[in-house]
JSON list of C-alpha atoms in Angstrom, two decimals:
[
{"chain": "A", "resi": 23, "resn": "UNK", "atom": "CA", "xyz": [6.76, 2.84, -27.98]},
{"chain": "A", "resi": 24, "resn": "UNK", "atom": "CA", "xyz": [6.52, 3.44, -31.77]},
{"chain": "A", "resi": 25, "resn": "UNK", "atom": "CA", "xyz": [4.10, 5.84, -33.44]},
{"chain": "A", "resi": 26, "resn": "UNK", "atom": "CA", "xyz": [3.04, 5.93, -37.05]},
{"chain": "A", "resi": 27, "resn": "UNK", "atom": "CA", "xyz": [1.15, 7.93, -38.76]},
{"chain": "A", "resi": 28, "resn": "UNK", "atom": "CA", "xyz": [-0.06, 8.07, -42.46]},
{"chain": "A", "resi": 29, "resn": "UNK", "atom": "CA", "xyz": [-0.24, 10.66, -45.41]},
{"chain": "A", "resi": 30, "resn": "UNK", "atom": "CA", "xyz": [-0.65, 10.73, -48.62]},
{"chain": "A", "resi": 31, "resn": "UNK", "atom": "CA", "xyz": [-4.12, 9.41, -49.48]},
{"chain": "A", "resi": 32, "resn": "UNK", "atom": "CA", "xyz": [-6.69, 11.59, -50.81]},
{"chain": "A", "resi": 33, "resn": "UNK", "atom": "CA", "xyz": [-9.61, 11.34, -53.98]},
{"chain": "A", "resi": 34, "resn": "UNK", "atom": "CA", "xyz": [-7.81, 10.29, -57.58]},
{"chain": "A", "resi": 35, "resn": "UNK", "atom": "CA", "xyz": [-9.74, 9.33, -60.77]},
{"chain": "A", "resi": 36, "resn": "UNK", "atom": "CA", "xyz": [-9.56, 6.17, -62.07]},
{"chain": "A", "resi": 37, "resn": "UNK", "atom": "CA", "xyz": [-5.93, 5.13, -63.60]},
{"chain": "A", "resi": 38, "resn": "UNK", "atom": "CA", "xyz": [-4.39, 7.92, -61.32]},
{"chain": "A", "resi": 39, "resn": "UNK", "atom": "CA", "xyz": [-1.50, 7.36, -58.76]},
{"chain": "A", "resi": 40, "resn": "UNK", "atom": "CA", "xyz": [-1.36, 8.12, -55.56]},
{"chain": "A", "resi": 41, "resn": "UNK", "atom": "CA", "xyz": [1.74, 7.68, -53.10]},
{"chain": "A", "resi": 42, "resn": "UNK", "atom": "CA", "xyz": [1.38, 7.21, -49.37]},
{"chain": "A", "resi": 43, "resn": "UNK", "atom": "CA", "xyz": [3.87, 7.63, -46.71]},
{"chain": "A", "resi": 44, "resn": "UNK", "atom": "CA", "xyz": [4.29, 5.93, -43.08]},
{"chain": "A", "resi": 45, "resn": "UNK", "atom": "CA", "xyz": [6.58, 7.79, -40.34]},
{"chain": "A", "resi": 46, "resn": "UNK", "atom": "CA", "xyz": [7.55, 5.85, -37.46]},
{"chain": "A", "resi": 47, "resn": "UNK", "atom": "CA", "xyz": [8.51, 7.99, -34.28]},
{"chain": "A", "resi": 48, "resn": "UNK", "atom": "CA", "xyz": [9.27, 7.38, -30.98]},
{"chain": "A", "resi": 49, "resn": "UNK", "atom": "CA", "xyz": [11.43, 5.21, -29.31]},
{"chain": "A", "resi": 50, "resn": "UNK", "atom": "CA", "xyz": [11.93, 1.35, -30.34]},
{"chain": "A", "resi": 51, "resn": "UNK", "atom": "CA", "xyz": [14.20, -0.82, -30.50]},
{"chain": "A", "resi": 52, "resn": "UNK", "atom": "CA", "xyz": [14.08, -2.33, -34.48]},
{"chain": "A", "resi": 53, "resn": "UNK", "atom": "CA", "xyz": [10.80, -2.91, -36.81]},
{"chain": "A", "resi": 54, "resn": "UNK", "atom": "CA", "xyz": [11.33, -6.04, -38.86]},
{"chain": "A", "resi": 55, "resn": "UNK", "atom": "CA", "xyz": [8.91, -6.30, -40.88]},
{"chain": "A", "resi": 56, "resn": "UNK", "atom": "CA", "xyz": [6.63, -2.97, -42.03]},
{"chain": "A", "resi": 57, "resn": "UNK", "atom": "CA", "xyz": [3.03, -3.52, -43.62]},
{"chain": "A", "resi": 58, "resn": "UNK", "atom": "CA", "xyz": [0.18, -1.50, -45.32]},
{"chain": "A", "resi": 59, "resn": "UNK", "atom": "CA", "xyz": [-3.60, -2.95, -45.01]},
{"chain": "A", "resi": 60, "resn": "UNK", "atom": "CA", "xyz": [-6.69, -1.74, -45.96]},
{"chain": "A", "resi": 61, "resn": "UNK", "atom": "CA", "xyz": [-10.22, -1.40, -45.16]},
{"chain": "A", "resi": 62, "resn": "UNK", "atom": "CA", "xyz": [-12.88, -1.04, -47.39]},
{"chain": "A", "resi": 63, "resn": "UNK", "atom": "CA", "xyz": [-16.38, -0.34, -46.07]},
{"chain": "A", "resi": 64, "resn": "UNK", "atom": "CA", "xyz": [-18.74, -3.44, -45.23]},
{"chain": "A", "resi": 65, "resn": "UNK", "atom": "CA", "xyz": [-15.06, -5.65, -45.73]},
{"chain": "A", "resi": 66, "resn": "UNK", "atom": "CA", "xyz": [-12.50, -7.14, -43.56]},
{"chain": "A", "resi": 67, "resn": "UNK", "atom": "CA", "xyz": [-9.41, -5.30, -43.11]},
{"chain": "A", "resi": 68, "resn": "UNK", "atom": "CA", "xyz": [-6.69, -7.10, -45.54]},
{"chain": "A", "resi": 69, "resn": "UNK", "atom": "CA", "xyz": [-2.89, -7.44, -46.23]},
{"chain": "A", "resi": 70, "resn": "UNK", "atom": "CA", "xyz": [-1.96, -5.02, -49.06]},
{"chain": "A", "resi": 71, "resn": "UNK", "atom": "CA", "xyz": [2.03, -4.93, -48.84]},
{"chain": "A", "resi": 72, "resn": "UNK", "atom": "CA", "xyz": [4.71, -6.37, -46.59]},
{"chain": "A", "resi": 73, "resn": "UNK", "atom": "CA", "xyz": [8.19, -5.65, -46.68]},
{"chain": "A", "resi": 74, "resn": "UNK", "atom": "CA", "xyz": [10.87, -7.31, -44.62]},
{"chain": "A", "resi": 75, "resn": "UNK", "atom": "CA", "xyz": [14.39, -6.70, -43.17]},
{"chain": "A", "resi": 76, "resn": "UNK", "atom": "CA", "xyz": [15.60, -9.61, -45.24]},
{"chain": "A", "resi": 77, "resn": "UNK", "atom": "CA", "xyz": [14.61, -7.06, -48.60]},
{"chain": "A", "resi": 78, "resn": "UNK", "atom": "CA", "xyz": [11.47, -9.46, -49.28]},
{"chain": "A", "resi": 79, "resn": "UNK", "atom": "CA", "xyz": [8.44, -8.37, -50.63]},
{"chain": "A", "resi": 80, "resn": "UNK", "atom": "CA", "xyz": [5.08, -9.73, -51.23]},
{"chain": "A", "resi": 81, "resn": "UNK", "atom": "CA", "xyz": [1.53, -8.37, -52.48]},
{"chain": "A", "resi": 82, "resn": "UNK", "atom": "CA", "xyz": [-1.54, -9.21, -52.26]},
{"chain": "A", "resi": 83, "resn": "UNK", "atom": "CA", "xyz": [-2.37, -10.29, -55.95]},
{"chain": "A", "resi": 84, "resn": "UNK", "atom": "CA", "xyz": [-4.86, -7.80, -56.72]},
{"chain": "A", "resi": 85, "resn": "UNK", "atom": "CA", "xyz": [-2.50, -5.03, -56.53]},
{"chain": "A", "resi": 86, "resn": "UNK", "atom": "CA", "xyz": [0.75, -6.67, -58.20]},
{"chain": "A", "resi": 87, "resn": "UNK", "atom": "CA", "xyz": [2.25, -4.79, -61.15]},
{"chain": "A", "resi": 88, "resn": "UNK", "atom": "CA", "xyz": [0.54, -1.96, -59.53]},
{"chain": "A", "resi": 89, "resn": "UNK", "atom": "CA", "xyz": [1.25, -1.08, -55.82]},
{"chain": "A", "resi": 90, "resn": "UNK", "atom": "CA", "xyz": [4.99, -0.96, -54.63]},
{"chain": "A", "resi": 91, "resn": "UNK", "atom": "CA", "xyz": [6.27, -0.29, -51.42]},
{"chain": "A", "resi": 92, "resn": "UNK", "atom": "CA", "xyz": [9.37, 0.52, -50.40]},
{"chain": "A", "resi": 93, "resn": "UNK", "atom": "CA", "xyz": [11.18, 1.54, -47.67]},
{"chain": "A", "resi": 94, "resn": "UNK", "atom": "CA", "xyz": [13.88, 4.16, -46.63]},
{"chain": "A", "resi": 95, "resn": "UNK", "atom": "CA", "xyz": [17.52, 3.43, -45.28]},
{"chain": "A", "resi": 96, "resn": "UNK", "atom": "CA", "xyz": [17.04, 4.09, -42.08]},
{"chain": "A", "resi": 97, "resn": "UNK", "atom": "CA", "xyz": [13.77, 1.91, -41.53]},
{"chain": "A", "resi": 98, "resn": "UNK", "atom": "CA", "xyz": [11.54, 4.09, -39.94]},
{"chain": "A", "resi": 99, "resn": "UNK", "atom": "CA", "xyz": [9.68, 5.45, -42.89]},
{"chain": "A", "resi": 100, "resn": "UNK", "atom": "CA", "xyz": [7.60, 3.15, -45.14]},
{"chain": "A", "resi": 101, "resn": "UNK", "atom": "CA", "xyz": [6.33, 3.96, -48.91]},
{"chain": "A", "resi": 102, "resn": "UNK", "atom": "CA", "xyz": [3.13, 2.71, -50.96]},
{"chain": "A", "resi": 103, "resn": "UNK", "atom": "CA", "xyz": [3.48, 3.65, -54.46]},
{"chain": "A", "resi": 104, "resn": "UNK", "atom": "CA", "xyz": [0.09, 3.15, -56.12]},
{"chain": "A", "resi": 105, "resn": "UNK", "atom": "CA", "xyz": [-0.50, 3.23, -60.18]},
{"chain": "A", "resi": 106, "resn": "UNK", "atom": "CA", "xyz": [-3.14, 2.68, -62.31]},
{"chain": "A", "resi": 107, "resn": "UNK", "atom": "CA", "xyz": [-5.83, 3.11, -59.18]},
{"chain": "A", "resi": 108, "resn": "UNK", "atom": "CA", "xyz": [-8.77, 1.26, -59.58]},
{"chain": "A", "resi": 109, "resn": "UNK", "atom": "CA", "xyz": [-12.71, 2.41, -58.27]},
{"chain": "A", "resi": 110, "resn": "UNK", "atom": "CA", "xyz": [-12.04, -1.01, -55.89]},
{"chain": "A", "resi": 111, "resn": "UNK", "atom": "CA", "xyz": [-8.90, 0.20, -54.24]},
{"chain": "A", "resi": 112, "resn": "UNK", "atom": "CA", "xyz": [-10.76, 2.62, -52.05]},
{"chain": "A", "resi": 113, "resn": "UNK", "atom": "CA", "xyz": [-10.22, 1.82, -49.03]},
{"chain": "A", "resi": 114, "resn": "UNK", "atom": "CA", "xyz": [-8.96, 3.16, -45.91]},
{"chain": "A", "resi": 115, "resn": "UNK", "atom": "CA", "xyz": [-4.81, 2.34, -45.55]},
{"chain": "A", "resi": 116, "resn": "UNK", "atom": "CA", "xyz": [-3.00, 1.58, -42.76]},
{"chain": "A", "resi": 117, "resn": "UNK", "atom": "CA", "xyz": [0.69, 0.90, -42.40]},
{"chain": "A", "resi": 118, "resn": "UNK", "atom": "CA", "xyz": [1.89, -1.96, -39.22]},
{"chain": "A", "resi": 119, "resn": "UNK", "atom": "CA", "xyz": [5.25, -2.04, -37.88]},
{"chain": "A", "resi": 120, "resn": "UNK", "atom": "CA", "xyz": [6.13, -5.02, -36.52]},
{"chain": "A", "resi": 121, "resn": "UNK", "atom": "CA", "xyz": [8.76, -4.95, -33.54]},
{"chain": "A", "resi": 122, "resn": "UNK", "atom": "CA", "xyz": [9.60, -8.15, -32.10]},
{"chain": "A", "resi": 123, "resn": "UNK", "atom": "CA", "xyz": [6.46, -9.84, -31.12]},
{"chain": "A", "resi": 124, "resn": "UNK", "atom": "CA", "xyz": [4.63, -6.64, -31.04]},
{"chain": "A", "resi": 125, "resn": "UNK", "atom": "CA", "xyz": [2.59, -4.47, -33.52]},
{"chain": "A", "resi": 126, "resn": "UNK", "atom": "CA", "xyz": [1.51, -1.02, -33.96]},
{"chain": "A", "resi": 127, "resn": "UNK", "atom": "CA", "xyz": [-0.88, 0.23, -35.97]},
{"chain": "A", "resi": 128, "resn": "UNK", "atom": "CA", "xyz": [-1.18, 4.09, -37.83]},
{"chain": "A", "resi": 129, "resn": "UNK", "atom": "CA", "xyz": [-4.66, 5.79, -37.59]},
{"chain": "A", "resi": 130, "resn": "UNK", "atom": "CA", "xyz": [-4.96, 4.88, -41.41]},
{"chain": "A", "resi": 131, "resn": "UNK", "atom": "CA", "xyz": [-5.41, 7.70, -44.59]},
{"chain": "A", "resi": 132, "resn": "UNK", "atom": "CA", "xyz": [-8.45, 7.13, -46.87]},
{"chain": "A", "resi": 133, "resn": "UNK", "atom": "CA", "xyz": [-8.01, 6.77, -50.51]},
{"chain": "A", "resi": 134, "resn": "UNK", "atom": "CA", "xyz": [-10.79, 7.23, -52.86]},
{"chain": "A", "resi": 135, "resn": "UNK", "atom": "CA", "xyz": [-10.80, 6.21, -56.50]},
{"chain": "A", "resi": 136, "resn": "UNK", "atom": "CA", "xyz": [-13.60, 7.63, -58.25]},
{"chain": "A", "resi": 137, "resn": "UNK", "atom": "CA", "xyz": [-14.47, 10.00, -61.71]}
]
């Protein structure tokens, strides 16, 4: 089984950046596809990032020009790189790894954008 866990998150002001990291341990086969979500409080959790084997990306479009993720060569950890933070990107984060037809979830890092 895979493990994740995030870091990274913490409080920022208002057009700060903040980067967060996923690390994927255990013992898997191959994650296709690797994720980060959010959950505001009082909202549904949402899609934030996805990144693919195939090199695709997509965003969700409140965060494009703003939020990139990445990931390293060896596909086990993932990257959020978050600029010009904005009071409504608090959330709690979460990164997914999909393997197969299976998913596992990190216990998620909060991020809080505030002055």
């Amino acid at each position: 089984q895979v493990q994740l866990v995030e870091s990274g998150g913490g409080l920022v002001q208002p057009g700060g950046s903040l980067r967060l990291s996923c690390a994927a341990s255990g013992t898997f086969f191959r994650i296709n596809v690797m994720s980060w979500f959010r959950q505001a409080p009082g909202k549904e959790r949402e899609l934030v990032a996805i990144i693919r084997r195939s090199g695709n990306t997509d965003y969700t479009d409140s965060v494009k020009g703003r939020f990139t993720i990445t990931i390293n060569n060896i596909w086990n950890t993932v990257y959020l790189q978050m600029n010009n933070l904005k009071p409504e990107d608090t959330a709690v984060y979460y990164c997914k790894a999909t393997i197969g037809l299976t998913n596992a979830w990190g216990p998620g890092t909060q991020v809080t954008v505030s002055s």
